[in-house]
C-alpha cells in the first residue's frame, strides 16, 4: 500500500518529458541521467554494452519516471532493438561496425549535450577533432567541468573517452561533489583554459594514463576524423577500409572515485570518546586500500593510529570540520602519488557547556529562591532537605517549580515530610507546589497537636510488633488525614487560581507527603502521593519499602496532578493512595521529586528494587557520612543534586531522613 | 542512553512541483534546523529526528536518529507526480508505532512525539488522506504542525490533521529559513517544557510565517 507504483498506460518520449521538466541544475541533471547511467554500469560490468543509447530507447512515464525495462529491451542484443537512425547519438566507430562500452559513453555524452544545450551534437562524421562537440557558449549556465565531461564522452578518438559507464558515473558524481564542497584548489583548477584538466581533479589523479590528453592521441584522432570526413565526401555507403584506431590498452584504473568514499565520518561529540575505523569510510572498497591516514589540526583532540587504523580520542572543539584523507591503493605502484579525499566531520558541542545559569527575577509574581535547604533535628531522627532549580529552568531564568516542607510535632513524636513538583509548563506551578506544601502542612500540623486519631490508633497497636490488621487500621486513619490535607491544599490552589483569574492547570503540581513516627518496637511510616517522584524507606541492601506509586502515563512527562478536580470527586479512590509500613529499623527515608527519581531510577520497576536503592545509598554515602549525620549535610545534598544526567534537567528536591540512636550501618 | 527521547518527525513534500529552488531551500532549511537545535543543550540530549518525504510514495529518508548522530540525507525530487500525503500519514503512523517507546513498568516512555508537515500542494489521495488524518490524531502526538508553502498549497485539508497550520506565501530560502528557525524554537520550547499534558505554547512566528490555526 505504501509504494503503489503501478505503471500507467501511455509513455512519453524524451522530448515530451523534457518539455515538462528540463533539468535546471547539475544535481537535477545528474538525477535525471543517473538511472540510465546505472543501467549502463550494470551492462558494462557484465561485459556487455547497450549499443543504442539514444532517444528512441528512452521512454518515460507521465510522472517523469524513466521506463527502465524499455531501455533494457532496447539494447542492441535485446528483443526491442530499435533502428538506430539517430546519427547524432552514434559514436564514429559505430559507423564502421564497432560497438562497445566506449560507444555507449559517446551516446551518453550526446544525451548530456542535448540536456545541457538543448540539442544533440553534430553527427560524428561532420565533426572536427579540434573542435569540442559542446562549446561552452552553447551551455553557458553549466559548470565548465560538466561541459568538459560531456566533451570527453564525445571525443572522436575512443581511447580519450571514458572507458565505461562506471568511470563516467564516478566523474559525474565527482563534479557534484566539487559543486557541493568546493575546495579552493578546485576553484583554481576549474578555470576555463584548464577545462580539460578539470576532469583530472574529478577523477582522482591517475598514473596509468598521464598521456590522456597527449598530443599524439589528438593527432591520431584527427587522422581518424579525416578518414571519416573522406567517407562522407565520397558518399560511400559501405564501411570503408579503416583500420581500428590504435587504442591505448584500457586497464581497470586503480583509483577510488570520490563517490565511493563516504563523505562524512560518523558525528563526534566534545569530551566524549570517539573511535572510528578509518577504513570504514571506504565501504566495500576498504579491501583495496593499502594505507590511509588523516590530517588532523593541532590540538583537535583526535589521533590517528596508523597501526590499528583507528581514529580516536576526545574531540575538543565543536563545529563542522573538513579533514583530508590520504590513501594509497594496493595495486598502485610504489612511487605513485597518494590519493586525497576530503571528509566532513561534525563535532557536537558538549551539552554541559551550552547550559546557561540565569538567575530568576526575585521580584516577580510568586518569586521563589533558586535553591533552598532545611534541616530538622529531633531526638528521633535527623532530616535534611535540599531543593535545586533544574538546568532547564536555569537556562531560561525561570523559577524553581519544586517545593518541600518538613515538620516535627515534638510533643507527639510525629514527623511530616512533604515534597511537591510544579508542572514544567504550567505558568504558576511554583505557586501550586508552594501552596500544596504549606497549606497541607498547616492542616496536618493543627490536627497532629489536637491529640489525634493517629495517636489513638497507634496506641491500639500495643507495644509489640504490630499485626498486619493493626497497620492496616493505622493506614486508614492516615489516609483520612492525608486526603483531607490534600483537599485543603487543592482548595487553596483553587482559590488562588480564581483570584489570579488563571486556570487550575496553571498551578499544576504533584504532591508527596510522608508521616513518620518512632514506636517502642520500631518505626511507623505512612505516605500518600499524587503524580510522579516518590518516597521509600531503605532498610538494608536487599530490602526497600516503597511508600508511593508513581502515576505515569503512556508517554514520558504525562502524570497526574493534585490540581485535577476529578480526583476529589472520588474520595474513596484517594484513600487507596496511602501506603503504610511498620519496620524495626531503617537506614534512611528518602522523599524525592521526579527530578531525582528519573535519573536515579531508570524505570518504575527499578524504583521498587532494593538494588537501585542500594545504588542511591552508595551515591549518597560517597559524599556524606550517613552514619553520623551532622548539620551542613543539607548543603552537601544541595551540591550533590547538581549531578549531570543526560536528558534529566528538571528541578530536584530530596528529603533525606536518617534515624538517630540506631546505627545506620551494622 | 536511557534518557527520554523527544521524537520529532519531519514530513516533507518532494512532489514534482518542489523541484528546483523549493527543494534546495528545504534542504538548506533542514540543515539550519539541525544546526540551531545542536546549540540547544536540552534538544541535543533529547531530540531524535526522523525525516520522511512524500511524492507519489512515502519514503523514510532517515529513521528516528538522535540529533547528535543525525546526518543530512539526500533528498530526491521526482520530475513530476502526485502528492500522496495520505499515504505519508499512514507511513508516519507505522513508524511511530515501531519507533516511539511507550512507558512500561520496566522502562520510561519517550516524550510525546511531534510532527511537522510541509507541503506545497494538497493531498491527491483524498480517501486515504481522510482515513489516516483521523488515525494519526489518535497516535498521541504532542503537537502536529502543518505548513502550507507557496500559492498552490491549500491550508484547508491540513486543518484536518494539524493542531496548527502555518502559511508561507512563497517557497524561497528566506521564507523557509524563517520557517525552519521557528520549527527549531518550537522543538526547543517543547523539549524544555515537557512534563505536563498542558497544550504546547508556540513561540512567536517570524514575519514570513502566518499562523492560521
Short mmCIF file of C-alpha atoms in Angstrom, two decimals, chain B residues 120-191:
data_model
loop_
_atom_site.label_atom_id
_atom_site.label_comp_id
_atom_site.label_asym_id
_atom_site.label_seq_id
_atom_site.Cartn_x
_atom_site.Cartn_y
_atom_site.Cartn_z
CA UNK B 120 3.29 23.00 -1.40
CA UNK B 121 0.12 21.41 -2.68
CA UNK B 122 -2.82 19.46 -1.40
CA UNK B 123 -3.27 15.72 -0.93
CA UNK B 124 -4.09 13.90 -4.17
CA UNK B 125 -5.19 10.74 -2.38
CA UNK B 126 -8.25 12.23 -0.68
CA UNK B 127 -9.82 8.99 0.56
CA UNK B 128 -6.60 7.68 2.07
CA UNK B 129 -5.88 11.10 3.48
CA UNK B 130 -9.25 11.32 5.21
CA UNK B 131 -8.81 7.88 6.71
CA UNK B 132 -5.31 8.44 8.06
CA UNK B 133 -5.74 12.01 9.21
CA UNK B 134 -8.28 10.57 11.66
CA UNK B 135 -5.99 7.76 12.74
CA UNK B 136 -2.94 9.92 13.20
CA UNK B 137 -4.84 12.11 15.65
CA UNK B 138 -5.06 9.10 17.93
CA UNK B 139 -1.30 8.48 17.93
CA UNK B 140 -0.63 10.72 20.92
CA UNK B 141 1.35 13.44 19.17
CA UNK B 142 2.13 16.33 21.48
CA UNK B 143 1.69 18.55 18.50
CA UNK B 144 1.12 18.29 14.77
CA UNK B 145 2.13 21.39 12.89
CA UNK B 146 1.49 21.72 9.18
CA UNK B 147 2.98 24.24 6.84
CA UNK B 148 1.29 25.20 3.60
CA UNK B 149 4.04 26.70 1.48
CA UNK B 150 3.52 28.69 -1.68
CA UNK B 151 0.48 29.81 -3.56
CA UNK B 152 -0.63 26.37 -4.67
CA UNK B 153 -0.75 24.99 -1.15
CA UNK B 154 -4.18 24.51 0.36
CA UNK B 155 -4.45 25.02 4.08
CA UNK B 156 -7.99 23.68 4.36
CA UNK B 157 -7.18 19.93 4.17
CA UNK B 158 -4.27 20.41 6.57
CA UNK B 159 -6.57 21.63 9.32
CA UNK B 160 -7.98 18.13 9.47
CA UNK B 161 -4.74 16.71 10.71
CA UNK B 162 -2.82 19.56 12.31
CA UNK B 163 -3.19 21.42 15.59
CA UNK B 164 -1.56 24.40 13.97
CA UNK B 165 -1.36 25.36 10.33
CA UNK B 166 1.12 27.95 9.19
CA UNK B 167 1.12 29.54 5.77
CA UNK B 168 4.14 30.64 3.78
CA UNK B 169 3.42 32.88 0.82
CA UNK B 170 6.46 31.80 -1.13
CA UNK B 171 8.90 28.93 -1.13
CA UNK B 172 12.30 30.53 -1.19
CA UNK B 173 15.24 30.15 1.10
CA UNK B 174 14.43 33.26 3.16
CA UNK B 175 10.88 32.24 3.92
CA UNK B 176 11.71 28.61 4.52
CA UNK B 177 14.72 29.62 6.57
CA UNK B 178 12.38 31.62 8.78
CA UNK B 179 10.02 28.69 8.99
CA UNK B 180 12.66 26.15 9.98
CA UNK B 181 14.13 28.56 12.51
CA UNK B 182 10.68 28.77 14.02
CA UNK B 183 10.38 24.97 13.93
CA UNK B 184 13.64 24.77 15.81
CA UNK B 185 12.45 27.14 18.54
CA UNK B 186 9.17 25.22 18.73
CA UNK B 187 11.07 21.98 19.25
CA UNK B 188 13.37 23.65 21.77
CA UNK B 189 10.44 25.11 23.66
CA UNK B 190 8.76 21.77 23.61
CA UNK B 191 11.79 19.83 24.77
#
